[in-house]
Amino acid sequence: MRRVVDVQVPVALDQAYSYVVPDGMDLQPGDVICVPLGPRDVTAVVWAENPSPNPRLDNRLKDVARKLDVPPLKPELRSFVDWMAGYTLTPRGTVLRMTLRMGEQLGPERVRLGVRMVGPKPQRMTPARARVIALLADGFAHPKGEAAEQAGVSPGVIDGLVDEGTLETVVLAAEPVARPPDPDFKPPDLYESQIAGAQMLRDSIAKGGYSVSLIDGVTGSGKTEVYFEGVAETIRAGRQTMILMPEIALTGAFLERFTARFGVKPAEWHSQLTPRKRARTWSAVAAGEVPVVVGARSALFLPYKNLGLIVVDEEHDQAYKQEDGARYHARDMAVVRGHIAQVPVVLCSATPSVETEVNARKGRYQRIALPQRFGGQHLPSIEAIDLKAEGPPRNRFIAPRLAEAVKIAIERGEQALLFLNRRGYAPLTLCNKCGFRLSCPNCDAWLVDHRFRRRLVCHHCGFSKPLPDACPKCEATETFVPCGPGVERLEEEVRVLFPAARIMVLSSDLIATVEHMREELAQIEQGHVDIIVGTQLVAKGHNFPKLNLVGIVDADLGLANGDPRATERTFQLLHQVVGRAGREAGRGHGFLQTHQPEHPVMKALIAQDRAAFYDAEIELRERTGYPPFGRLASLLVSAGDKHDAERYARQLAGIAPSHEDVRVLGPAEAPLAVVRGRYRFRILVKSPRAFDMSGYLRDWLSQAPKTKGTLKLEIDVDPQSFL
Ligand code: ADP
Ligand code: ZN
């Protein structure tokens, strides 16, 4: 009798395929294997034993090609893959693929060569040779490349000394992915609330099992130090910690703090790792050799051998929602993963998401409160600048009162931050003769002027072109004018207002790599910059010691789209940005330039009344049945042809199973009606909280007609974006 196993392959499929286990191969569920799939071999995972394979398929089943030499995926990770696939309606193979991102071939270690002094000095001495000999006089083996670099010689000089018998070549042990952090390397002196918070975390860890804690502390209160105590406890217990960050490019300062506390850097996991580093990190995590991993949302899918703690820093951050491929919220999935693995989860924020705040208020999550800043620093005071009454001069964007405050700040040798959440020079360019507006040929969107790149760019599809010489409509030349500001235009104004100041613009499109970003942030931290002009990149978790003044250039920007989360996001973003001010010395101060100083979000920010904001927002969500008091799902239908998209969307809505608790809204043309040449229609499904939305959608979609041609249906459970 042949043995057959069901294998999940990492392609967009839900069902497993059966393969024959060749004689002599020992396979268990979870084993990582190679199987033939169509013309190629793919890395896949044994999902289950198949005790009674369909006899009709018997002769057509292929053999498992080989078993990879890596630890099997644990039941806990396989359950997580199953759960997430079911909840988000993503094919299981697509989710599985995210756990197998170790690179195609793990391959053997690359050999690292070193050199060591063994023989007498060479006959012929040169200054270069002398430098190498001085360096290696310690008798230890040095990596060859490093030795050449440190001695300031070419590798040829070293080879020459090997030929002469002065040095010998040795094979060095592979460098570990991460050296073990020392939980007792340099514990800080925690202050009172931190001590209490750390104790609560240690208790949760000691008790074992699943729990969720929210470290709810104002900006600058030292939340990181508190969860570091949880990390230390987990290291002592010999278990692994996963720390999720919304934006891995922003973790430079975090890595330094980790190193200061634990003596070494943690392992990193993100998309910019080299394939080799990726493969080695994956294996080391699976082997349990990596005690702490800090990563972007994809770190959720690593095969931890002995997971003991999950931390989600800045848990409210929108970047945790993945919007393409598998649509999932990494914070929510972290909680699920913690539940399946039965380990404590720590969420961390100064402005928790409404979902998390409700869970904390209802006692489902334990709240660890840090209501004061570390070192007794005050929170910044905030005032509004009413743009209707005291706005800037025409075609300028900085009101006189804000400009005056910036002037005073830099005269005092402090830093100022001007925040505008808009990349580029101007969001719109129009012809001032005929009114023609330059728009994207593929999308329902204006082209954004990016002067630094000398191009007009579509922020939805990436289309770009230079500014045309003449207006395409009236053929007039030199009539184009920019409308509204982006950070590049703001920079121009700042240069005019403060010609002597050192200015830095921080915007994601101006920054090529993680390393580059880290350097820029370090420049600011070290005080080499007077005025920072930035987009939301600057909002996230930095500590700029000399920054005391923050000006929000357009506080109303995020409120403009009628999205159900607009107020929450605006509150969080502005609170976080202003929270960059006054963290170490002096008193921070924030200005909000707004047309609506009476808006509840502005009033809550100015009054520093966080509770008032949450009270009002929670009450509204409860009354209207929006999350977390109800559930939402979005179905996006798109096609190259508008009628095709609309017809299919109507058809789909027409066959929605009727259920007294469920409301199916739409289809309606999406607010962004065309993207990349595709016409878009949205259906929104709304249900009570205690309702199996995923099951409902599955029933519905099993009846849906096949999408043909350019038609595409995208499902988003718990959507964050409604565009
Ligand atoms: P948050 O993340 O809450 O905004 P941080 O964790 O960044 O705050 O802490 C703010 C600053 O205070 C950091 O520079 C941090 O090093 C410092 N800090 C916090 N707690 C302590 C402590 N107990 N001892 C020394 N420095 C601390
Ligand atoms: Zn476009």
Coordinates of N, CA, C and O in Angstrom, one line a residue, residues 330-459:
A330 N -2.4 43.3 10.7 CA -1.4 42.6 11.4 C -1.6 42.6 12.9 O -1.2 41.7 13.7
R331 N -2.2 43.7 13.4 CA -2.4 43.8 14.9 C -3.5 42.7 15.3 O -3.3 41.9 16.2
D332 N -4.5 42.6 14.5 CA -5.6 41.7 14.8 C -5.0 40.2 14.7 O -5.3 39.4 15.5
M333 N -4.2 40.0 13.6 CA -3.7 38.7 13.4 C -2.7 38.3 14.5 O -2.5 37.2 14.9
A334 N -2.0 39.4 15.1 CA -1.0 39.1 16.2 C -1.8 38.6 17.4 O -1.3 37.7 18.1
V335 N -3.0 39.2 17.6 CA -3.8 38.7 18.7 C -4.2 37.3 18.5 O -4.2 36.5 19.4
V336 N -4.6 37.0 17.3 CA -5.0 35.6 16.9 C -3.9 34.7 17.1 O -4.0 33.6 17.7
R337 N -2.7 35.1 16.6 CA -1.6 34.2 16.7 C -1.2 33.9 18.2 O -0.9 32.8 18.6
G338 N -1.3 35.0 19.0 CA -1.1 34.8 20.5 C -2.1 33.9 21.1 O -1.8 33.1 22.0
H339 N -3.3 34.0 20.6 CA -4.4 33.1 21.2 C -4.1 31.6 20.8 O -4.2 30.8 21.7
I340 N -3.8 31.4 19.5 CA -3.5 30.0 19.1 C -2.3 29.5 19.8 O -2.2 28.3 20.3
A341 N -1.2 30.3 19.9 CA 0.0 29.9 20.6 C -0.1 29.9 22.1 O 0.8 29.4 22.8
Q342 N -1.2 30.5 22.6 CA -1.3 30.6 24.0 C -0.1 31.4 24.7 O 0.5 30.9 25.6
V343 N 0.1 32.6 24.2 CA 1.2 33.4 24.7 C 0.6 34.8 24.9 O -0.4 35.2 24.3
P344 N 1.2 35.6 25.8 CA 0.8 37.0 26.1 C 1.1 37.9 24.9 O 2.1 37.7 24.2
V345 N 0.1 38.8 24.6 CA 0.3 39.8 23.6 C 0.3 41.2 24.2 O -0.5 41.4 25.1
V346 N 1.2 42.0 23.8 CA 1.3 43.4 24.3 C 1.0 44.4 23.2 O 1.7 44.3 22.2
L347 N 0.0 45.2 23.3 CA -0.2 46.3 22.3 C 0.2 47.6 23.0 O 0.1 47.7 24.2
C348 N 0.7 48.5 22.1 CA 1.4 49.6 22.7 C 0.9 50.9 21.9 O 1.0 50.8 20.7
S349 N 0.5 51.9 22.5 CA 0.1 53.1 21.8 C -0.2 54.3 22.7 O -0.6 54.1 23.9
A350 N 0.1 55.5 22.2 CA -0.4 56.7 22.9 C -1.8 57.1 22.5 O -2.5 57.9 23.1
T351 N -2.2 56.5 21.3 CA -3.5 56.8 20.8 C -4.1 55.5 20.3 O -4.2 55.3 19.1
P352 N -4.6 54.7 21.2 CA -5.0 53.3 20.8 C -6.1 53.4 19.7 O -6.9 54.4 19.7
S353 N -6.2 52.4 18.9 CA -7.4 52.3 18.0 C -8.6 52.2 18.8 O -8.6 51.8 19.9
V354 N -9.7 52.7 18.2 CA -11.0 52.6 18.9 C -11.3 51.2 19.3 O -11.8 50.9 20.4
E355 N -11.0 50.2 18.4 CA -11.2 48.8 18.7 C -10.5 48.4 20.0 O -11.1 47.8 20.9
T356 N -9.3 48.8 20.1 CA -8.5 48.4 21.3 C -9.0 49.1 22.5 O -9.0 48.5 23.6
E357 N -9.3 50.4 22.4 CA -9.8 51.2 23.5 C -11.0 50.5 24.1 O -11.2 50.4 25.3
V358 N -11.9 50.1 23.2 CA -13.2 49.5 23.6 C -12.9 48.2 24.4 O -13.4 47.9 25.4
N359 N -11.9 47.4 23.8 CA -11.6 46.2 24.5 C -11.0 46.4 25.9 O -11.2 45.6 26.8
A360 N -10.2 47.5 26.0 CA -9.6 47.8 27.3 C -10.7 48.3 28.3 O -10.8 47.9 29.4
R361 N -11.6 49.1 27.7 CA -12.7 49.6 28.6 C -13.6 48.5 29.1 O -14.1 48.5 30.2
K362 N -13.8 47.5 28.2 CA -14.7 46.4 28.6 C -13.9 45.3 29.4 O -14.5 44.3 29.8
G363 N -12.6 45.5 29.7 CA -11.9 44.6 30.5 C -11.4 43.4 29.8 O -10.8 42.5 30.4
R364 N -11.6 43.3 28.4 CA -11.1 42.2 27.7 C -9.6 42.3 27.6 O -8.9 41.3 27.5
Y365 N -9.0 43.5 27.5 CA -7.6 43.7 27.6 C -7.2 44.4 28.9 O -8.0 45.2 29.4
Q366 N -6.1 44.0 29.4 CA -5.6 44.6 30.6 C -4.9 45.9 30.3 O -4.0 46.0 29.4
R367 N -5.3 47.0 30.9 CA -4.7 48.3 30.6 C -3.5 48.6 31.5 O -3.6 48.5 32.8
I368 N -2.4 48.9 30.9 CA -1.2 49.4 31.7 C -1.0 50.8 31.4 O -0.7 51.2 30.3
A369 N -1.4 51.7 32.3 CA -1.4 53.1 32.0 C -0.1 53.8 32.4 O 0.4 53.6 33.5
L370 N 0.4 54.7 31.5 CA 1.5 55.5 31.9 C 1.0 57.0 31.6 O 1.2 57.5 30.5
P371 N 0.4 57.6 32.5 CA -0.2 58.9 32.2 C 0.7 60.1 32.1 O 0.3 61.1 31.7
Q372 N 2.0 59.9 32.6 CA 2.9 61.0 32.6 C 4.1 60.8 31.7 O 4.5 59.6 31.5
R373 N 4.7 61.9 31.3 CA 6.0 61.7 30.5 C 7.1 61.3 31.5 O 7.1 61.7 32.6
F374 N 8.1 60.6 30.9 CA 9.3 60.3 31.7 C 10.0 61.6 32.1 O 10.1 62.5 31.3
G375 N 10.6 61.6 33.3 CA 11.3 62.8 33.7 C 10.5 64.0 34.0 O 11.0 65.1 34.1
G376 N 9.2 63.8 34.1 CA 8.3 64.9 34.5 C 8.1 66.0 33.4 O 7.6 67.0 33.6
Q377 N 8.6 65.6 32.2 CA 8.4 66.6 31.0 C 6.9 66.8 30.8 O 6.1 65.8 30.9
H378 N 6.5 68.0 30.5 CA 5.1 68.3 30.2 C 4.7 67.8 28.8 O 5.6 67.9 27.9
L379 N 3.5 67.5 28.7 CA 3.0 67.3 27.3 C 2.9 68.7 26.6 O 2.7 69.7 27.3
P380 N 3.1 68.7 25.3 CA 3.0 70.0 24.6 C 1.6 70.6 24.8 O 0.6 70.0 24.8
S381 N 1.7 72.0 24.9 CA 0.4 72.7 24.9 C 0.0 72.9 23.4 O 0.9 73.0 22.5
I382 N -1.2 73.0 23.1 CA -1.6 73.1 21.7 C -2.6 74.2 21.5 O -3.5 74.4 22.4
E383 N -2.5 75.0 20.4 CA -3.4 76.0 20.1 C -3.8 76.0 18.6 O -3.0 75.5 17.8
A384 N -5.0 76.5 18.3 CA -5.4 76.5 17.0 C -5.1 77.9 16.3 O -5.0 78.9 17.0
I385 N -4.8 77.8 15.0 CA -4.7 79.1 14.2 C -5.9 79.0 13.3 O -5.9 78.1 12.4
D386 N -6.8 79.9 13.4 CA -8.0 79.8 12.6 C -7.7 80.4 11.2 O -7.5 81.7 11.1
L387 N -7.7 79.6 10.2 CA -7.2 80.1 8.9 C -8.2 81.1 8.3 O -7.8 81.8 7.4
K388 N -9.4 81.1 8.8 CA -10.4 82.0 8.2 C -10.1 83.4 8.8 O -10.3 84.4 8.1
A389 N -9.5 83.5 10.0 CA -9.3 84.8 10.6 C -7.9 85.3 10.5 O -7.6 86.5 10.3
E390 N -6.9 84.4 10.6 CA -5.5 84.9 10.5 C -4.7 83.9 9.7 O -3.6 83.5 10.1
G391 N -5.1 83.7 8.5 CA -4.4 82.8 7.5 C -3.2 83.5 7.0 O -2.9 84.7 7.2
P392 N -2.4 82.7 6.2 CA -1.2 83.2 5.6 C -1.6 84.1 4.4 O -2.7 84.1 3.9
P393 N -0.6 84.9 3.9 CA -0.9 85.7 2.7 C -1.2 84.7 1.5 O -0.9 83.5 1.6
R394 N -1.7 85.3 0.4 CA -2.1 84.5 -0.7 C -0.9 83.7 -1.3 O 0.2 84.2 -1.3
N395 N -1.2 82.5 -1.6 CA -0.2 81.5 -2.2 C 0.9 81.2 -1.2 O 2.0 80.8 -1.5
R396 N 0.6 81.5 0.1 CA 1.6 81.1 1.1 C 0.8 80.1 2.1 O -0.5 80.2 2.0
F397 N 1.5 79.4 2.9 CA 0.8 78.3 3.6 C 1.1 78.4 5.1 O 0.6 77.6 5.9
I398 N 2.0 79.3 5.5 CA 2.4 79.3 6.9 C 1.9 80.7 7.5 O 2.2 81.7 7.0
A399 N 1.0 80.6 8.4 CA 0.4 81.8 9.0 C 1.4 82.6 9.8 O 2.4 82.0 10.3
P400 N 1.2 83.9 9.8 CA 2.2 84.8 10.5 C 2.5 84.3 11.9 O 3.7 84.3 12.3
R401 N 1.5 83.9 12.7 CA 1.8 83.5 14.1 C 2.7 82.3 14.2 O 3.5 82.2 15.0
L402 N 2.4 81.3 13.2 CA 3.3 80.1 13.2 C 4.7 80.5 12.8 O 5.7 80.0 13.4
A403 N 4.8 81.4 11.8 CA 6.2 81.8 11.3 C 7.0 82.4 12.4 O 8.2 82.2 12.6
E404 N 6.3 83.3 13.2 CA 6.9 83.9 14.3 C 7.4 82.9 15.4 O 8.6 83.0 15.9
A405 N 6.6 81.9 15.7 CA 7.0 80.9 16.6 C 8.2 80.1 16.1 O 9.1 79.8 16.9
V406 N 8.2 79.8 14.8 CA 9.4 79.1 14.3 C 10.6 79.9 14.4 O 11.7 79.4 14.8
K407 N 10.5 81.2 14.1 CA 11.6 82.1 14.2 C 12.2 82.1 15.7 O 13.4 82.0 15.8
I408 N 11.3 82.2 16.6 CA 11.8 82.2 18.0 C 12.5 80.9 18.4 O 13.5 80.9 19.0
A409 N 11.9 79.8 17.9 CA 12.4 78.5 18.3 C 13.9 78.4 17.7 O 14.8 77.9 18.4
I410 N 14.1 78.7 16.5 CA 15.4 78.5 15.9 C 16.4 79.5 16.5 O 17.6 79.2 16.6
E411 N 15.9 80.7 16.9 CA 16.8 81.7 17.5 C 17.3 81.1 18.9 O 18.5 81.3 19.3
R412 N 16.5 80.3 19.5 CA 16.8 79.7 20.8 C 17.7 78.4 20.6 O 18.1 77.8 21.5
G413 N 18.0 78.1 19.3 CA 18.8 76.9 19.1 C 17.9 75.6 19.2 O 18.5 74.5 19.3
E414 N 16.6 75.7 19.1 CA 15.8 74.5 19.1 C 15.3 74.2 17.7 O 15.6 74.9 16.8
Q415 N 14.7 73.1 17.6 CA 14.2 72.7 16.3 C 12.7 72.9 16.2 O 12.0 72.9 17.1
A416 N 12.2 73.1 14.9 CA 10.8 73.2 14.6 C 10.5 72.1 13.6 O 11.2 71.9 12.7
L417 N 9.3 71.6 13.7 CA 8.8 70.7 12.7 C 7.5 71.2 12.1 O 6.6 71.6 12.8
L418 N 7.5 71.3 10.7 CA 6.3 71.7 10.0 C 5.8 70.5 9.3 O 6.4 69.8 8.5
F419 N 4.5 70.1 9.7 CA 4.0 68.8 9.2 C 2.9 69.1 8.2 O 2.0 69.9 8.3
L420 N 3.1 68.4 7.0 CA 2.0 68.4 6.0 C 2.0 67.0 5.4 O 3.0 66.6 4.8
N421 N 0.8 66.4 5.4 CA 0.8 65.0 5.0 C 0.5 64.9 3.5 O -0.4 64.3 3.0
R422 N 1.4 65.6 2.7 CA 1.3 65.5 1.3 C 2.6 65.6 0.6 O 3.4 66.5 0.7
R423 N 2.9 64.5 -0.2 CA 4.1 64.4 -0.9 C 4.1 65.4 -2.1 O 3.0 65.8 -2.6
G424 N 5.3 65.7 -2.6 CA 5.4 66.5 -3.8 C 5.3 68.0 -3.6 O 5.4 68.5 -2.5
Y425 N 5.1 68.7 -4.7 CA 5.2 70.1 -4.7 C 3.7 70.7 -4.6 O 3.4 71.6 -3.8
A426 N 2.8 70.2 -5.4 CA 1.5 70.7 -5.4 C 0.5 69.5 -5.8 O 0.9 68.8 -6.8
P427 N -0.6 69.4 -5.1 CA -1.5 68.3 -5.5 C -2.3 68.5 -6.8 O -2.8 67.5 -7.3
L428 N -2.2 69.7 -7.3 CA -3.0 69.9 -8.5 C -2.3 71.0 -9.3 O -1.8 72.0 -8.8
T429 N -2.3 70.8 -10.7 CA -1.7 71.9 -11.6 C -2.8 72.2 -12.6 O -3.4 71.3 -13.2
L430 N -3.1 73.5 -12.7 CA -4.1 73.9 -13.7 C -3.6 75.0 -14.6 O -2.7 75.7 -14.3
C431 N -4.3 75.1 -15.8 CA -4.0 76.1 -16.7 C -4.8 77.4 -16.3 O -6.0 77.3 -16.2
N432 N -4.1 78.5 -16.1 CA -4.9 79.6 -15.5 C -5.5 80.5 -16.7 O -6.1 81.5 -16.4
K433 N -5.4 79.9 -17.9 CA -6.1 80.6 -19.0 C -7.5 79.9 -19.2 O -8.5 80.6 -19.2
C434 N -7.5 78.6 -19.3 CA -8.8 77.9 -19.6 C -9.3 77.0 -18.5 O -10.4 76.5 -18.5
G435 N -8.5 76.9 -17.4 CA -8.9 76.1 -16.3 C -8.7 74.6 -16.4 O -9.1 73.8 -15.5
F436 N -8.0 74.2 -17.4 CA -7.7 72.7 -17.6 C -6.9 72.2 -16.5 O -5.9 72.8 -16.1
R437 N -7.3 71.0 -16.0 CA -6.5 70.4 -14.9 C -5.8 69.2 -15.4 O -6.4 68.4 -16.0
L438 N -4.5 69.0 -15.0 CA -3.8 67.9 -15.4 C -4.1 66.7 -14.6 O -3.9 66.7 -13.4
S439 N -4.6 65.7 -15.3 CA -5.0 64.5 -14.5 C -4.4 63.2 -15.1 O -3.8 63.3 -16.2
C440 N -4.5 62.1 -14.4 CA -3.9 60.9 -14.8 C -4.7 60.2 -15.9 O -5.9 60.2 -15.8
P441 N -4.0 59.7 -17.0 CA -4.8 59.1 -18.0 C -5.4 57.7 -17.6 O -6.3 57.2 -18.2
N442 N -4.9 57.2 -16.5 CA -5.3 55.8 -16.1 C -6.3 55.8 -14.8 O -6.9 54.8 -14.5
C443 N -6.3 57.0 -14.1 CA -7.0 57.0 -12.9 C -7.9 58.2 -12.8 O -7.7 59.2 -13.5
D444 N -8.8 58.2 -11.8 CA -9.7 59.3 -11.5 C -9.0 60.2 -10.5 O -9.4 60.2 -9.4
A445 N -7.8 60.8 -10.9 CA -7.0 61.5 -9.9 C -6.2 62.6 -10.6 O -5.8 62.4 -11.8
W446 N -5.9 63.7 -9.9 CA -5.0 64.7 -10.4 C -3.6 64.2 -10.4 O -3.2 63.4 -9.6
L447 N -2.8 64.8 -11.3 CA -1.4 64.5 -11.2 C -0.7 65.4 -10.2 O -1.0 66.6 -10.2
V448 N 0.2 64.8 -9.4 CA 0.8 65.6 -8.4 C 2.2 66.1 -8.9 O 3.0 65.3 -9.4
D449 N 2.4 67.4 -8.8 CA 3.7 68.0 -9.2 C 4.8 67.6 -8.3 O 4.7 67.9 -7.1
H450 N 5.8 66.9 -8.8 CA 7.0 66.5 -8.0 C 8.2 67.3 -8.6 O 8.8 66.8 -9.5
R451 N 8.5 68.5 -8.1 CA 9.5 69.3 -8.7 C 10.9 68.7 -8.6 O 11.7 68.8 -9.4
F452 N 11.1 68.1 -7.4 CA 12.4 67.5 -7.2 C 12.7 66.5 -8.3 O 13.9 66.4 -8.8
R453 N 11.8 65.7 -8.6 CA 12.0 64.7 -9.7 C 11.7 65.3 -11.1 O 11.8 64.6 -12.1
R454 N 11.2 66.5 -11.1 CA 10.8 67.2 -12.4 C 9.8 66.4 -13.1 O 9.8 66.3 -14.4
R455 N 8.8 65.8 -12.4 CA 7.7 65.1 -13.1 C 6.4 65.3 -12.4 O 6.3 65.7 -11.2
L456 N 5.3 65.1 -13.2 CA 4.0 65.1 -12.6 C 3.7 63.6 -12.4 O 3.9 62.8 -13.3
V457 N 3.2 63.2 -11.2 CA 3.1 61.8 -10.8 C 1.7 61.5 -10.4 O 1.1 62.3 -9.6
C458 N 1.2 60.3 -10.7 CA -0.1 59.9 -10.2 C 0.2 59.0 -9.0 O 1.0 58.1 -9.0
H459 N -0.4 59.4 -7.8 CA -0.1 58.7 -6.6 C -0.8 57.3 -6.5 O -0.6 56.6 -5.5

